[in-house]
PDB file of C-alpha atoms in Angstrom:
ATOM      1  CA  UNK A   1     -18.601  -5.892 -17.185  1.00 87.00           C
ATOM      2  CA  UNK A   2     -15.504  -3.534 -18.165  1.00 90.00           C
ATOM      3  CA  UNK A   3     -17.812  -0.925 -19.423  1.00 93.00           C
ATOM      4  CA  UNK A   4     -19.422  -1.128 -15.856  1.00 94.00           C
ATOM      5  CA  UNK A   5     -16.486  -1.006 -13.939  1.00 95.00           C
ATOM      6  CA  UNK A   6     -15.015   2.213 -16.111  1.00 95.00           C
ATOM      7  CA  UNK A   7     -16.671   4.385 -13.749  1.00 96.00           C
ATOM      8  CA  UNK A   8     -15.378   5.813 -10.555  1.00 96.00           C
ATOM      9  CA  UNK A   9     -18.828   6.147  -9.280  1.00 97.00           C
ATOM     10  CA  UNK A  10     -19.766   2.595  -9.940  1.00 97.00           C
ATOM     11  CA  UNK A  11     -16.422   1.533  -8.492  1.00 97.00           C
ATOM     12  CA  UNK A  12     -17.455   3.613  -5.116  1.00 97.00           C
ATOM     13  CA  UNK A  13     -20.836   2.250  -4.926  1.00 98.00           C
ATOM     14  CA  UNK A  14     -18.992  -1.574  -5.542  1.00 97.00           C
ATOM     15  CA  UNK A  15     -16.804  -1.191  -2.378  1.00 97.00           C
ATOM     16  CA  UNK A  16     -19.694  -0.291  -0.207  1.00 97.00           C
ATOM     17  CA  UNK A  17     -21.620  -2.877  -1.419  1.00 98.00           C
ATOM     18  CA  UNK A  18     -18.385  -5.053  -0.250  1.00 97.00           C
ATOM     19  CA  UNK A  19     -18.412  -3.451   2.730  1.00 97.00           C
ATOM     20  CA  UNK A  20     -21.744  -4.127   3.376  1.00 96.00           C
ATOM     21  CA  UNK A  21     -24.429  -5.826   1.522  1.00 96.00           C
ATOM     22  CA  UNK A  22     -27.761  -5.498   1.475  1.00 97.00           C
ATOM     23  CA  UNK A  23     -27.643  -1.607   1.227  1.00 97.00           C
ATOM     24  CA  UNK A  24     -31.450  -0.069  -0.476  1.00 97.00           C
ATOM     25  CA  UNK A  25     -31.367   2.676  -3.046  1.00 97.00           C
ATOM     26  CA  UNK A  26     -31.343   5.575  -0.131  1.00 96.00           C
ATOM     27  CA  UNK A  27     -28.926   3.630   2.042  1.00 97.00           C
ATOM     28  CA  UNK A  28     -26.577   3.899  -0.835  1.00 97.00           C
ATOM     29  CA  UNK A  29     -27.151   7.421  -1.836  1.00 97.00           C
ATOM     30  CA  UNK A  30     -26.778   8.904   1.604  1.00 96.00           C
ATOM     31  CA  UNK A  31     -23.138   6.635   2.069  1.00 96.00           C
ATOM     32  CA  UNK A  32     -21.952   7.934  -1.394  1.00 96.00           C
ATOM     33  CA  UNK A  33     -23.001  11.403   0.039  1.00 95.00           C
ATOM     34  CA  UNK A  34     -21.685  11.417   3.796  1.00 95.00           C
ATOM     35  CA  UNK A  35     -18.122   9.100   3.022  1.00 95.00           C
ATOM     36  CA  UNK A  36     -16.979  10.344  -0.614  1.00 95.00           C
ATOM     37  CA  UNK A  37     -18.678  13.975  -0.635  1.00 94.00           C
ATOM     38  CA  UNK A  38     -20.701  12.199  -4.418  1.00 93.00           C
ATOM     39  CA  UNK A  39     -24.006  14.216  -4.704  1.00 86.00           C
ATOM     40  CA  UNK A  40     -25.745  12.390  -7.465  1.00 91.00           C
ATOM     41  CA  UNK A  41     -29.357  11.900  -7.764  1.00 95.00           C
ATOM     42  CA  UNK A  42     -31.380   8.982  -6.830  1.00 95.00           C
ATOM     43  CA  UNK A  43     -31.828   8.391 -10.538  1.00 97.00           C
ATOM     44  CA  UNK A  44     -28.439   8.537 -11.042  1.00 97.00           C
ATOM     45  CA  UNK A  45     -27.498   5.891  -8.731  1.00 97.00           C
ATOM     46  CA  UNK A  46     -30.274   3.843  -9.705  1.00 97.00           C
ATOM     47  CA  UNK A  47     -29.151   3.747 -13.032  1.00 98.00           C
ATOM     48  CA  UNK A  48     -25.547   3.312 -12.153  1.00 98.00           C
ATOM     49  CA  UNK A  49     -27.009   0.660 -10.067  1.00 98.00           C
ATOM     50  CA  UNK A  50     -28.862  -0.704 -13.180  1.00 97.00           C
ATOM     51  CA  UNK A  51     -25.589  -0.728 -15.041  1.00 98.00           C
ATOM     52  CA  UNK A  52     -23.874  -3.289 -12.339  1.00 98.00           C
ATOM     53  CA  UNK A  53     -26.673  -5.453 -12.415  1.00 97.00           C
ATOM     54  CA  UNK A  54     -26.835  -5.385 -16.143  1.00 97.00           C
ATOM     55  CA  UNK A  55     -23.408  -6.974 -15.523  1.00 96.00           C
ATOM     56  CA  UNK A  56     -24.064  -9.462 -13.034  1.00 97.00           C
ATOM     57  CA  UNK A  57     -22.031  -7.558  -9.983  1.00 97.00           C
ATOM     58  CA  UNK A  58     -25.219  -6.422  -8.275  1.00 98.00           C
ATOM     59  CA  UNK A  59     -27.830  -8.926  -7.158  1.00 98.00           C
ATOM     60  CA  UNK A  60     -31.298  -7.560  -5.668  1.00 98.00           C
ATOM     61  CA  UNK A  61     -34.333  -9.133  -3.864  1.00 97.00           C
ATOM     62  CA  UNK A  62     -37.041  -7.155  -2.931  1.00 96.00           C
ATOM     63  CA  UNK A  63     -38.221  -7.246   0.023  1.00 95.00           C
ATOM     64  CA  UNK A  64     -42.012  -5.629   0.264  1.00 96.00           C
ATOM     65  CA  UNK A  65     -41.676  -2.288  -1.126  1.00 94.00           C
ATOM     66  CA  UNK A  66     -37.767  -1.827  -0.593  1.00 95.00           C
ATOM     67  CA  UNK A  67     -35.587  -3.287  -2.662  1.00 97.00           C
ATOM     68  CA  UNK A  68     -32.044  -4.520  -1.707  1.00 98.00           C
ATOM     69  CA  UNK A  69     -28.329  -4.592  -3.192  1.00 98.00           C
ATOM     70  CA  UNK A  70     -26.002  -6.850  -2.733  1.00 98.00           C
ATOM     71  CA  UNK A  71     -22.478  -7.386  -4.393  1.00 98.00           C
ATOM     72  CA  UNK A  72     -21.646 -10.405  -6.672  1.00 97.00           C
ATOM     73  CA  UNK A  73     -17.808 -11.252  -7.050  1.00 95.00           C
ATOM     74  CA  UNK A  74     -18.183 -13.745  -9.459  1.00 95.00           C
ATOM     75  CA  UNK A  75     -17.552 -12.103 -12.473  1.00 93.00           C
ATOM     76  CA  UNK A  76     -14.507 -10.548 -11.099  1.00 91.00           C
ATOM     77  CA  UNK A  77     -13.469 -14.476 -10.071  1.00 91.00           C
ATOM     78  CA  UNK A  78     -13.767 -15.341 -13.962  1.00 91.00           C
ATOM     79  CA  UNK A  79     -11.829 -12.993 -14.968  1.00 88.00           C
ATOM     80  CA  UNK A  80      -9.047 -14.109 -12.299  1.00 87.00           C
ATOM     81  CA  UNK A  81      -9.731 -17.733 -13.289  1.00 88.00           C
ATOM     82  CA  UNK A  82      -9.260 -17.244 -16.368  1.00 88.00           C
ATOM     83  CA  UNK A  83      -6.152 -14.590 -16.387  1.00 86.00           C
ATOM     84  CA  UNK A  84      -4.348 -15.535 -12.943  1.00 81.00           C
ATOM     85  CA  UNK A  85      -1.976 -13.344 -11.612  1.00 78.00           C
ATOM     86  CA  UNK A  86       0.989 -14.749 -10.324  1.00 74.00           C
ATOM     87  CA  UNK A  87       5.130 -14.226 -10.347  1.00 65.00           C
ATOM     88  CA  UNK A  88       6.445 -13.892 -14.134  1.00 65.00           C
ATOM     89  CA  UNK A  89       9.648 -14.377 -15.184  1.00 65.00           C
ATOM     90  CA  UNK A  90      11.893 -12.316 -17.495  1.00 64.00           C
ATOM     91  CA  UNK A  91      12.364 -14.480 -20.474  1.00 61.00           C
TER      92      UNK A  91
END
């Protein structure tokens, strides 16, 4: 999952996800294009894609021939579980 999240354009493609879910391949390209000026190819965003899947922060279904991305937050939760961030105190 860190090795996914170590790049920008994964992060960028993560908070539109968040933004809205349910985004297809071309929905995805043409936001990364329009909002954040990121010309990739299809096939790179596809595999970038494949990457966050890979690590369990992008679900898809398929829907007839399109196929559809949505974020998953629950790896991120884990890692919160299991490292909380709270108020420390100087020891």
């Amino acid at each position: 999952m860190f090795r996914a999240l170590d790049d920008e354009t994964r992060r960028v493609i993560l908070d539109e996800l968040a933004a809205r879910d349910g985004q297809t391949l071309f929905e995805i390209c043409s936001t990364l294009t329009t909002r954040h000026g990121l010309s990739s190819t299809r096939q790179a965003i596809s595999q970038h894609l494949g990457v966050l899947e890979a690590a369990g922060l992008v679900v898809t279904e398929k829907r007839g021939r399109s196929k559809f991305h949505y974020f998953n937050p629950a790896p991120l939760a884990e890692i919160a579980r299991r490292w909380p961030v709270g108020e420390r105190t100087a020891e």
